[in-house]
mmCIF file of C-alpha atoms and ligand atoms in Angstrom:
data_model
loop_
_atom_site.group_PDB
_atom_site.id
_atom_site.type_symbol
_atom_site.label_atom_id
_atom_site.label_comp_id
_atom_site.label_asym_id
_atom_site.label_seq_id
_atom_site.Cartn_x
_atom_site.Cartn_y
_atom_site.Cartn_z
ATOM 1 C CA UNK A 495 -45.706 15.782 -39.723
ATOM 2 C CA UNK A 496 -42.692 14.504 -41.946
ATOM 3 C CA UNK A 497 -41.270 10.951 -40.961
ATOM 4 C CA UNK A 498 -38.326 12.757 -40.372
ATOM 5 C CA UNK A 499 -39.739 15.061 -37.903
ATOM 6 C CA UNK A 500 -41.651 12.738 -36.041
ATOM 7 C CA UNK A 501 -38.071 11.021 -36.182
ATOM 8 C CA UNK A 502 -36.598 14.427 -34.200
ATOM 9 C CA UNK A 503 -39.384 14.767 -32.331
ATOM 10 C CA UNK A 504 -39.172 11.392 -30.005
ATOM 11 C CA UNK A 505 -35.261 11.565 -30.167
ATOM 12 C CA UNK A 506 -36.028 15.145 -28.414
ATOM 13 C CA UNK A 507 -38.656 13.501 -25.805
ATOM 14 C CA UNK A 508 -35.946 10.638 -25.435
ATOM 15 C CA UNK A 509 -33.463 13.539 -24.106
ATOM 16 C CA UNK A 510 -36.062 15.531 -22.113
ATOM 17 C CA UNK A 511 -37.011 11.973 -20.253
ATOM 18 C CA UNK A 512 -33.470 10.996 -19.432
ATOM 19 C CA UNK A 513 -33.229 14.232 -18.093
ATOM 20 C CA UNK A 514 -35.971 14.450 -15.890
ATOM 21 C CA UNK A 515 -35.151 10.890 -14.391
ATOM 22 C CA UNK A 516 -31.348 11.853 -14.061
ATOM 23 C CA UNK A 517 -32.307 14.889 -11.703
ATOM 24 C CA UNK A 518 -35.087 13.006 -10.263
ATOM 25 C CA UNK A 519 -32.190 10.366 -9.494
ATOM 26 C CA UNK A 520 -29.739 13.289 -7.978
ATOM 27 C CA UNK A 521 -32.396 15.388 -6.725
ATOM 28 C CA UNK A 522 -33.579 11.999 -4.159
ATOM 29 C CA UNK A 523 -30.484 10.880 -2.988
ATOM 30 C CA UNK A 524 -29.127 14.185 -2.399
ATOM 31 C CA UNK A 525 -31.854 14.586 -0.052
ATOM 32 C CA UNK A 526 -32.301 11.116 1.755
ATOM 33 C CA UNK A 527 -28.139 11.406 2.119
ATOM 34 C CA UNK A 528 -29.215 14.713 4.389
ATOM 35 C CA UNK A 529 -31.663 12.595 5.994
ATOM 36 C CA UNK A 530 -30.252 9.422 7.186
ATOM 37 C CA UNK A 531 -26.544 9.005 9.005
ATOM 38 C CA UNK A 532 -24.053 10.402 7.115
ATOM 39 C CA UNK A 533 -21.334 9.470 9.802
ATOM 40 C CA UNK A 534 -20.315 5.772 9.924
ATOM 41 C CA UNK A 535 -19.825 4.819 13.206
ATOM 42 C CA UNK A 536 -18.693 1.628 12.808
ATOM 43 C CA UNK A 537 -16.356 2.728 10.357
ATOM 44 C CA UNK A 538 -14.947 4.756 12.975
ATOM 45 C CA UNK A 539 -14.574 1.949 16.031
ATOM 46 C CA UNK A 540 -12.677 -0.082 12.911
ATOM 47 C CA UNK A 541 -10.115 2.827 12.417
ATOM 48 C CA UNK A 542 -9.792 3.840 15.821
ATOM 49 C CA UNK A 543 -8.917 0.124 16.945
ATOM 50 C CA UNK A 544 -6.619 -0.453 13.962
ATOM 51 C CA UNK A 545 -5.127 3.257 14.428
ATOM 52 C CA UNK A 546 -4.471 2.388 18.449
ATOM 53 C CA UNK A 547 -2.939 -1.388 17.305
ATOM 54 C CA UNK A 548 -0.626 0.735 14.672
ATOM 55 C CA UNK A 549 -0.076 3.227 17.162
ATOM 56 C CA UNK A 550 1.278 1.174 20.544
ATOM 57 C CA UNK A 551 4.346 -0.862 20.497
ATOM 58 C CA UNK A 552 4.545 -3.618 23.234
ATOM 59 C CA UNK A 553 2.211 -1.733 25.460
ATOM 60 C CA UNK A 554 2.904 -2.481 29.155
ATOM 61 C CA UNK A 555 0.062 -4.050 30.744
ATOM 62 C CA UNK A 556 -2.333 -1.776 33.396
ATOM 63 C CA UNK A 557 -0.807 1.534 32.019
ATOM 64 C CA UNK A 558 -4.030 3.502 30.061
ATOM 65 C CA UNK A 559 -2.457 5.279 27.006
ATOM 66 C CA UNK A 560 -4.152 8.039 25.307
ATOM 67 C CA UNK A 561 -4.131 7.480 21.735
ATOM 68 C CA UNK A 562 -3.190 10.734 19.590
ATOM 69 C CA UNK A 563 -5.543 10.813 17.006
ATOM 70 C CA UNK A 564 -4.848 12.131 13.326
ATOM 71 C CA UNK A 565 -5.767 16.244 13.584
ATOM 72 C CA UNK A 566 -9.490 15.822 11.217
ATOM 73 C CA UNK A 567 -10.662 13.870 14.505
ATOM 74 C CA UNK A 568 -9.339 16.408 17.004
ATOM 75 C CA UNK A 569 -12.171 16.642 19.858
ATOM 76 C CA UNK A 570 -12.410 12.786 19.994
ATOM 77 C CA UNK A 571 -10.675 11.121 23.067
ATOM 78 C CA UNK A 572 -9.629 7.652 22.611
ATOM 79 C CA UNK A 573 -7.751 5.704 25.417
ATOM 80 C CA UNK A 574 -6.506 1.860 25.592
ATOM 81 C CA UNK A 575 -5.361 -0.644 28.362
ATOM 82 C CA UNK A 576 -4.318 -3.621 28.009
ATOM 83 C CA UNK A 577 -4.384 -6.118 30.953
ATOM 84 C CA UNK A 578 -3.857 -9.449 32.148
ATOM 85 C CA UNK A 579 -7.381 -11.467 32.329
ATOM 86 C CA UNK A 580 -6.545 -12.646 35.901
ATOM 87 C CA UNK A 581 -6.400 -9.289 36.951
ATOM 88 C CA UNK A 582 -9.588 -8.001 35.374
ATOM 89 C CA UNK A 583 -11.613 -11.250 36.610
ATOM 90 C CA UNK A 584 -10.688 -10.071 40.374
ATOM 91 C CA UNK A 585 -10.301 -6.455 40.348
ATOM 92 C CA UNK A 586 -12.428 -4.956 37.244
ATOM 93 C CA UNK A 587 -11.914 -2.005 36.179
ATOM 94 C CA UNK A 588 -12.798 1.946 36.235
ATOM 95 C CA UNK A 589 -12.256 2.931 32.666
ATOM 96 C CA UNK A 590 -13.237 7.170 33.098
ATOM 97 C CA UNK A 591 -17.397 7.058 33.383
ATOM 98 C CA UNK A 592 -17.215 3.155 32.805
ATOM 99 C CA UNK A 593 -16.807 0.787 36.027
ATOM 100 C CA UNK A 594 -16.689 -3.246 35.039
ATOM 101 C CA UNK A 595 -16.980 -5.038 38.342
ATOM 102 C CA UNK A 596 -14.920 -8.181 38.961
ATOM 103 C CA UNK A 597 -16.404 -11.647 38.104
ATOM 104 C CA UNK A 598 -16.553 -10.677 34.261
ATOM 105 C CA UNK A 599 -16.122 -13.595 31.971
ATOM 106 C CA UNK A 600 -14.263 -12.986 28.334
ATOM 107 C CA UNK A 601 -15.362 -15.367 25.527
ATOM 108 C CA UNK A 602 -13.295 -16.739 24.294
ATOM 109 C CA UNK A 603 -11.010 -16.810 27.062
ATOM 110 C CA UNK A 604 -7.756 -15.138 26.474
ATOM 111 C CA UNK A 605 -4.773 -14.035 28.743
ATOM 112 C CA UNK A 606 -4.419 -10.635 28.194
ATOM 113 C CA UNK A 607 -7.279 -8.125 27.175
ATOM 114 C CA UNK A 608 -7.220 -4.764 25.154
ATOM 115 C CA UNK A 609 -10.146 -2.187 26.437
ATOM 116 C CA UNK A 610 -10.898 0.721 24.592
ATOM 117 C CA UNK A 611 -12.323 3.531 25.673
ATOM 118 C CA UNK A 612 -13.825 6.377 23.455
ATOM 119 C CA UNK A 613 -15.463 9.749 24.259
ATOM 120 C CA UNK A 614 -16.569 11.530 21.126
ATOM 121 C CA UNK A 615 -17.191 14.589 22.867
ATOM 122 C CA UNK A 616 -18.804 17.404 20.202
ATOM 123 C CA UNK A 617 -18.744 14.661 17.756
ATOM 124 C CA UNK A 618 -21.341 12.760 20.122
ATOM 125 C CA UNK A 619 -24.540 13.473 17.167
ATOM 126 C CA UNK A 620 -22.392 13.605 13.816
ATOM 127 C CA UNK A 621 -22.244 9.425 14.500
ATOM 128 C CA UNK A 622 -24.806 8.594 16.774
ATOM 129 C CA UNK A 623 -28.516 10.124 16.613
ATOM 130 C CA UNK A 624 -31.789 8.667 18.847
ATOM 131 C CA UNK A 625 -34.870 9.428 16.254
ATOM 132 C CA UNK A 626 -37.265 12.502 18.568
ATOM 133 C CA UNK A 627 -34.640 12.787 21.099
ATOM 134 C CA UNK A 628 -31.537 15.181 21.921
ATOM 135 C CA UNK A 629 -28.189 14.015 23.292
ATOM 136 C CA UNK A 630 -27.704 15.582 26.309
ATOM 137 C CA UNK A 631 -24.067 13.964 27.195
ATOM 138 C CA UNK A 632 -21.464 12.927 24.848
ATOM 139 C CA UNK A 633 -21.339 9.595 23.576
ATOM 140 C CA UNK A 634 -18.988 7.382 25.535
ATOM 141 C CA UNK A 635 -18.448 3.313 24.366
ATOM 142 C CA UNK A 636 -15.649 0.830 25.278
ATOM 143 C CA UNK A 637 -14.617 -2.488 23.590
ATOM 144 C CA UNK A 638 -12.649 -5.453 24.529
ATOM 145 C CA UNK A 639 -10.203 -7.155 22.073
ATOM 146 C CA UNK A 640 -7.808 -9.784 22.346
ATOM 147 C CA UNK A 641 -4.137 -8.548 23.016
ATOM 148 C CA UNK A 642 -2.541 -11.912 23.735
ATOM 149 C CA UNK A 643 -0.049 -10.795 21.453
ATOM 150 C CA UNK A 644 2.247 -8.138 23.239
ATOM 151 C CA UNK A 645 3.021 -6.204 20.308
ATOM 152 C CA UNK A 646 -0.539 -4.475 19.942
ATOM 153 C CA UNK A 647 -3.488 -4.283 21.311
ATOM 154 C CA UNK A 648 -5.613 -6.526 18.866
ATOM 155 C CA UNK A 649 -8.359 -6.494 16.789
ATOM 156 C CA UNK A 650 -10.530 -9.689 17.314
ATOM 157 C CA UNK A 651 -13.472 -8.415 19.391
ATOM 158 C CA UNK A 652 -14.222 -10.555 22.665
ATOM 159 C CA UNK A 653 -17.605 -11.151 24.410
ATOM 160 C CA UNK A 654 -18.113 -9.740 27.957
ATOM 161 C CA UNK A 655 -20.643 -12.036 30.340
ATOM 162 C CA UNK A 656 -21.496 -10.355 33.650
ATOM 163 C CA UNK A 657 -21.911 -12.997 36.716
ATOM 164 C CA UNK A 658 -21.516 -10.544 39.132
ATOM 165 C CA UNK A 659 -23.097 -6.329 39.794
ATOM 166 C CA UNK A 660 -23.905 -5.029 36.274
ATOM 167 C CA UNK A 661 -21.095 -2.896 34.472
ATOM 168 C CA UNK A 662 -22.383 0.985 34.955
ATOM 169 C CA UNK A 663 -21.865 4.307 33.190
ATOM 170 C CA UNK A 664 -22.090 7.513 34.787
ATOM 171 C CA UNK A 665 -22.353 10.920 33.051
ATOM 172 C CA UNK A 666 -22.508 14.143 33.879
ATOM 173 C CA UNK A 667 -25.423 15.782 31.540
ATOM 174 C CA UNK A 668 -25.119 19.089 30.174
ATOM 175 C CA UNK A 669 -28.016 21.301 32.724
ATOM 176 C CA UNK A 670 -29.064 24.028 30.244
ATOM 177 C CA UNK A 671 -29.543 20.941 27.396
ATOM 178 C CA UNK A 672 -31.388 19.335 29.816
ATOM 179 C CA UNK A 673 -33.613 21.833 31.610
ATOM 180 C CA UNK A 674 -36.263 20.147 33.613
ATOM 181 C CA UNK A 675 -36.738 17.090 31.064
ATOM 182 C CA UNK A 676 -36.371 13.414 32.007
ATOM 183 C CA UNK A 677 -33.172 11.802 31.065
ATOM 184 C CA UNK A 678 -33.104 8.156 29.640
ATOM 185 C CA UNK A 679 -30.128 6.101 29.353
ATOM 186 C CA UNK A 680 -29.097 5.120 25.775
ATOM 187 C CA UNK A 681 -27.668 2.369 24.169
ATOM 188 C CA UNK A 682 -26.416 2.712 20.620
ATOM 189 C CA UNK A 683 -26.063 -1.186 19.409
ATOM 190 C CA UNK A 684 -23.710 -3.073 16.752
ATOM 191 C CA UNK A 685 -26.634 -3.629 14.526
ATOM 192 C CA UNK A 686 -27.562 -0.092 14.507
ATOM 193 C CA UNK A 687 -30.365 -0.345 16.876
ATOM 194 C CA UNK A 688 -31.185 2.442 19.767
ATOM 195 C CA UNK A 689 -32.120 0.357 22.760
ATOM 196 C CA UNK A 690 -33.792 3.522 25.705
ATOM 197 C CA UNK A 691 -33.863 2.613 28.936
ATOM 198 C CA UNK A 692 -34.681 4.203 32.495
ATOM 199 C CA UNK A 693 -31.470 5.869 34.453
ATOM 200 C CA UNK A 694 -30.942 3.809 37.864
ATOM 201 C CA UNK A 695 -29.297 6.048 40.258
ATOM 202 C CA UNK A 696 -29.460 9.928 38.688
ATOM 203 C CA UNK A 697 -27.521 10.212 35.254
ATOM 204 C CA UNK A 698 -25.813 6.643 35.630
ATOM 205 C CA UNK A 699 -26.784 3.353 33.356
ATOM 206 C CA UNK A 700 -26.562 -0.275 33.327
ATOM 207 C CA UNK A 701 -24.365 -1.348 30.481
ATOM 208 C CA UNK A 702 -25.668 -3.873 28.776
ATOM 209 C CA UNK A 703 -21.960 -5.432 27.128
ATOM 210 C CA UNK A 704 -19.797 -3.336 24.686
ATOM 211 C CA UNK A 705 -20.871 -0.647 22.747
ATOM 212 C CA UNK A 706 -21.722 3.348 22.619
ATOM 213 C CA UNK A 707 -23.698 4.840 25.236
ATOM 214 C CA UNK A 708 -25.339 8.311 26.104
ATOM 215 C CA UNK A 709 -28.249 10.342 28.220
ATOM 216 C CA UNK A 710 -30.929 11.418 26.141
ATOM 217 C CA UNK A 711 -34.056 13.743 26.110
ATOM 218 C CA UNK A 712 -37.033 13.704 24.593
ATOM 219 C CA UNK A 713 -38.312 16.366 21.907
ATOM 220 C CA UNK A 714 -41.315 18.028 22.374
ATOM 221 C CA UNK A 715 -43.598 16.843 18.808
ATOM 222 C CA UNK A 716 -44.136 20.297 18.117
ATOM 223 C CA UNK A 717 -41.213 21.482 17.493
ATOM 224 C CA UNK A 718 -39.650 18.362 15.787
ATOM 225 C CA UNK A 719 -40.563 20.278 12.371
ATOM 226 C CA UNK A 720 -38.568 23.383 13.358
ATOM 227 C CA UNK A 721 -35.520 21.088 13.068
ATOM 228 C CA UNK A 722 -32.367 22.239 11.113
ATOM 229 C CA UNK A 723 -32.947 20.873 7.684
ATOM 230 C CA UNK A 724 -36.583 21.169 7.166
ATOM 231 C CA UNK A 725 -36.442 24.118 5.358
ATOM 232 C CA UNK A 726 -33.030 23.077 3.583
ATOM 233 C CA UNK A 727 -34.642 20.321 2.349
ATOM 234 C CA UNK A 728 -37.999 22.752 1.136
ATOM 235 C CA UNK A 729 -35.256 24.997 -0.777
ATOM 236 C CA UNK A 730 -33.867 21.868 -2.532
ATOM 237 C CA UNK A 731 -36.947 20.646 -3.674
ATOM 238 C CA UNK A 732 -38.208 24.231 -4.753
ATOM 239 C CA UNK A 733 -35.029 24.372 -7.072
ATOM 240 C CA UNK A 734 -35.331 21.056 -8.536
ATOM 241 C CA UNK A 735 -38.706 21.872 -9.407
ATOM 242 C CA UNK A 736 -37.649 24.963 -11.165
ATOM 243 C CA UNK A 737 -34.421 22.958 -13.100
ATOM 244 C CA UNK A 738 -37.210 20.383 -14.572
ATOM 245 C CA UNK A 739 -39.670 22.804 -15.779
ATOM 246 C CA UNK A 740 -36.945 25.093 -17.402
ATOM 247 C CA UNK A 741 -35.039 21.811 -18.974
ATOM 248 C CA UNK A 742 -38.594 20.608 -20.099
ATOM 249 C CA UNK A 743 -38.971 24.033 -22.067
ATOM 250 C CA UNK A 744 -35.743 24.273 -23.019
ATOM 251 C CA UNK A 745 -36.566 20.671 -24.677
ATOM 252 C CA UNK A 746 -39.789 21.635 -26.396
ATOM 253 C CA UNK A 747 -37.807 24.506 -28.047
ATOM 254 C CA UNK A 748 -34.989 22.893 -29.124
ATOM 255 C CA UNK A 749 -37.638 20.152 -30.613
ATOM 256 C CA UNK A 750 -39.463 22.842 -32.201
ATOM 257 C CA UNK A 751 -36.697 24.734 -33.767
ATOM 258 C CA UNK A 752 -35.406 21.553 -35.217
ATOM 259 C CA UNK A 753 -38.400 20.485 -36.958
ATOM 260 C CA UNK A 754 -38.739 24.165 -38.257
ATOM 261 C CA UNK A 755 -34.962 23.935 -39.400
ATOM 262 C CA UNK A 756 -35.689 20.843 -41.258
ATOM 263 C CA UNK A 757 -38.735 22.256 -42.800
ATOM 264 C CA UNK A 758 -37.579 25.259 -44.289
ATOM 265 C CA UNK A 759 -34.428 23.214 -45.479
ATOM 266 C CA UNK A 760 -36.646 20.977 -47.395
ATOM 267 C CA UNK A 761 -38.526 24.036 -49.250
ATOM 268 C CA UNK A 762 -34.797 25.461 -49.617
ATOM 269 C CA UNK A 763 -34.479 21.646 -51.532
ATOM 270 C CA UNK A 764 -37.304 21.984 -53.569
ATOM 271 C CA UNK A 765 -36.516 25.589 -54.783
ATOM 272 C CA UNK A 766 -33.054 24.905 -55.562
ATOM 273 C CA UNK A 767 -34.529 22.177 -57.652
ATOM 274 C CA UNK A 768 -35.901 25.123 -59.870
ATOM 275 C CA UNK A 769 -39.839 23.630 -58.556
ATOM 276 C CA UNK A 770 -41.990 26.873 -57.872
ATOM 277 C CA UNK A 771 -43.687 26.937 -55.005
ATOM 278 C CA UNK A 772 -47.379 28.242 -55.255
ATOM 279 C CA UNK A 773 -49.675 29.012 -51.844
ATOM 280 C CA UNK A 774 -53.030 26.751 -52.287
ATOM 281 C CA UNK A 775 -55.786 26.159 -49.656
ATOM 282 C CA UNK A 776 -55.683 22.761 -48.443
ATOM 283 C CA UNK A 777 -58.327 22.113 -45.350
ATOM 284 C CA UNK A 778 -58.609 25.640 -45.044
ATOM 285 C CA UNK A 779 -55.070 25.930 -43.936
ATOM 286 C CA UNK A 780 -52.016 27.701 -45.401
ATOM 287 C CA UNK A 781 -49.034 25.843 -46.647
ATOM 288 C CA UNK A 782 -46.680 25.655 -49.448
ATOM 289 C CA UNK A 783 -47.403 23.354 -52.050
ATOM 290 C CA UNK A 784 -45.426 22.210 -55.346
ATOM 291 C CA UNK A 785 -46.753 22.695 -58.868
ATOM 292 C CA UNK A 786 -48.495 20.396 -60.983
ATOM 293 C CA UNK A 787 -45.433 18.659 -62.329
ATOM 294 C CA UNK A 788 -44.466 17.805 -58.526
ATOM 295 C CA UNK A 789 -45.071 13.963 -58.086
ATOM 296 C CA UNK A 790 -45.514 13.760 -54.280
ATOM 297 C CA UNK A 791 -47.096 16.963 -52.559
ATOM 298 C CA UNK A 792 -48.556 14.715 -50.435
ATOM 299 C CA UNK A 793 -45.978 14.107 -47.796
ATOM 300 C CA UNK A 794 -46.078 18.169 -47.248
ATOM 301 C CA UNK A 795 -49.748 17.823 -46.237
ATOM 302 C CA UNK A 796 -49.216 17.543 -42.358
ATOM 303 C CA UNK A 797 -46.852 19.782 -42.178
ATOM 304 C CA UNK A 798 -49.904 22.239 -41.405
ATOM 305 C CA UNK A 799 -49.354 22.389 -37.495
ATOM 306 C CA UNK A 800 -45.810 24.008 -38.003
ATOM 307 C CA UNK A 801 -46.425 27.023 -40.423
HETATM 308 C C1 NAG B 915 -14.907 19.472 17.583
HETATM 309 O O1 NAG B 915 -13.954 20.438 18.468
HETATM 310 C C2 NAG B 915 -12.668 20.852 17.639
HETATM 311 C C3 NAG B 915 -11.621 21.598 18.415
HETATM 312 O O2 NAG B 915 -12.036 20.957 20.008
HETATM 313 C C4 NAG B 915 -13.158 21.228 16.415
HETATM 314 O O3 NAG B 915 -11.387 21.293 15.897
HETATM 315 C C5 NAG B 915 -13.849 20.025 15.600
HETATM 316 O O4 NAG B 915 -13.652 20.613 14.138
HETATM 317 C C6 NAG B 915 -14.612 19.778 15.941
HETATM 318 N N1 NAG B 915 -15.569 18.854 15.529
HETATM 319 C C7 NAG B 915 -16.966 19.027 15.789
HETATM 320 C C8 NAG B 915 -17.601 17.842 14.800
HETATM 321 O O5 NAG B 915 -17.758 20.155 15.296
HETATM 322 C C1 NAG B 916 -2.164 -5.008 15.151
HETATM 323 O O1 NAG B 916 -0.343 -4.607 15.170
HETATM 324 C C2 NAG B 916 0.259 -5.835 15.387
HETATM 325 C C3 NAG B 916 1.882 -4.668 15.641
HETATM 326 O O2 NAG B 916 1.991 -3.934 15.010
HETATM 327 C C4 NAG B 916 0.697 -6.126 13.861
HETATM 328 O O3 NAG B 916 1.404 -7.592 14.037
HETATM 329 C C5 NAG B 916 -0.944 -6.829 13.468
HETATM 330 O O4 NAG B 916 -0.915 -7.187 12.208
HETATM 331 C C6 NAG B 916 -1.938 -5.914 13.407
HETATM 332 N N1 NAG B 916 -3.361 -6.139 13.936
HETATM 333 C C7 NAG B 916 -4.198 -5.795 12.917
HETATM 334 C C8 NAG B 916 -5.411 -6.907 12.398
HETATM 335 O O5 NAG B 916 -3.706 -4.917 12.088
HETATM 336 C C1 NAG B 917 -20.491 -12.935 20.243
HETATM 337 O O1 NAG B 917 -21.782 -12.440 20.737
HETATM 338 C C2 NAG B 917 -22.466 -12.527 19.830
HETATM 339 C C3 NAG B 917 -24.082 -12.425 20.090
HETATM 340 O O2 NAG B 917 -24.290 -11.910 20.936
HETATM 341 C C4 NAG B 917 -22.041 -13.944 18.643
HETATM 342 O O3 NAG B 917 -22.422 -13.574 17.454
HETATM 343 C C5 NAG B 917 -20.774 -13.697 18.766
HETATM 344 O O4 NAG B 917 -20.234 -15.089 17.444
HETATM 345 C C6 NAG B 917 -19.998 -13.868 19.913
HETATM 346 N N1 NAG B 917 -18.788 -14.163 19.798
HETATM 347 C C7 NAG B 917 -17.464 -14.667 20.167
HETATM 348 C C8 NAG B 917 -16.460 -15.044 19.954
HETATM 349 O O5 NAG B 917 -18.084 -15.419 21.221
HETATM 350 C C1 NAG B 918 -29.868 -5.931 17.968
HETATM 351 O O1 NAG B 918 -28.935 -6.225 19.212
HETATM 352 C C2 NAG B 918 -29.472 -6.058 19.930
HETATM 353 C C3 NAG B 918 -28.942 -6.029 21.236
HETATM 354 O O2 NAG B 918 -28.022 -5.392 21.560
HETATM 355 C C4 NAG B 918 -30.867 -7.115 19.836
HETATM 356 O O3 NAG B 918 -31.847 -7.268 20.983
HETATM 357 C C5 NAG B 918 -31.813 -6.966 18.251
HETATM 358 O O4 NAG B 918 -32.642 -7.721 18.264
HETATM 359 C C6 NAG B 918 -30.738 -6.781 17.503
HETATM 360 N N1 NAG B 918 -31.690 -6.622 15.897
HETATM 361 C C7 NAG B 918 -31.610 -6.780 14.740
HETATM 362 C C8 NAG B 918 -32.242 -6.095 13.922
HETATM 363 O O5 NAG B 918 -30.370 -7.576 14.722
HETATM 364 C C1 NAG B 919 -39.141 3.775 33.496
HETATM 365 O O1 NAG B 919 -39.865 4.626 34.317
HETATM 366 C C2 NAG B 919 -41.263 4.921 34.490
HETATM 367 C C3 NAG B 919 -41.460 5.450 35.895
HETATM 368 O O2 NAG B 919 -40.598 6.344 36.104
HETATM 369 C C4 NAG B 919 -42.116 3.516 34.293
HETATM 370 O O3 NAG B 919 -43.213 3.385 34.229
HETATM 371 C C5 NAG B 919 -41.316 2.507 32.694
HETATM 372 O O4 NAG B 919 -42.027 1.356 32.570
HETATM 373 C C6 NAG B 919 -39.682 2.295 33.062
HETATM 374 N N1 NAG B 919 -39.361 1.711 31.844
HETATM 375 C C7 NAG B 919 -38.310 0.541 32.165
HETATM 376 C C8 NAG B 919 -37.868 0.373 30.665
HETATM 377 O O5 NAG B 919 -38.333 0.164 33.284
#
């Protein structure tokens, strides 16, 4: 092959390699995003807190405010209450499914705190998943903030330390989802961890600090493979392979075309210069060769493969 042909071929292979690498990156990043958690629960918490702080102006203490969320979060329930720490210490609070008993220490010890309660309802499994389990109750959460400034509910999170009875949360699990499975308490930690524990009284859980909680049942290992998404992953994989094969074929064809075109052009240039082409037999292959007057017929010798 001529040096020019070799160069063309190398360029062609670079193009194909690049295309295949890009395709692989696109393909695997896409499939991985489908497997992992797409929704960011941490960002959601932050958004709700900022939103509540922005929409509530000078909230009164001891009043539970239901926050009207933007429409794209319809279904989620968020409420906020602002209360004095002294009241919180003496009386505790019942916040929908959460019961916070008296004698909970706040750190740092602020004068007024804000408590946010969330119920994610039909959004629960979009934001929170337990590997090998299915949630049978909506995810609920609570967190406490420093609300010392009267103009908002604050965004600085507080730490709670229980010194008396534990904080409890009670659920009403979906009976049809639950079937005769044993339910387990789930805590979704802030660092992305999932902690399972036994229920105490039926459908009640001991709350280990602020965060999100739900009830889950174990999915039998046999039915896990049938989970939705498995077939989609396979379809994606097959489509990816077909596209790679098609691209490779196109690339090879393009290289072949280019090399042939160069060769023909070379021959045309030869004939334009008036050097008559003769067919001779070189190494048992038929190939064009210039007359005796031509100086470098050697260059053409390796074009055999493409004739
Ligand atoms: C939840 O339900 C509401 C209607 O109540 C709907 O607008 C929303 O799209 C649903 N969200 C999800 C994630 O299904
Ligand atoms: C909370 O809201 C108050 C009043 O609107 C505002 O001054 C404050 O900056 C807000 N805090 C944050 C962290 O957004
Ligand atoms: C709250 O507790 C966490 C660890 O549990 C700690 O990292 C953080 O500094 C504490 N915050 C305050 C304000 O004490
Ligand atoms: C995550 O937080 C939990 C407590 O909520 C703790 O037990 C666990 O060690 C933490 N894990 C990591 C990886 O930080
Ligand atoms: C949960 O209860 C079962 C028995 O019902 C027991 O074997 C298991 O150790 C308990 N798990 C925890 C974390 O307490």
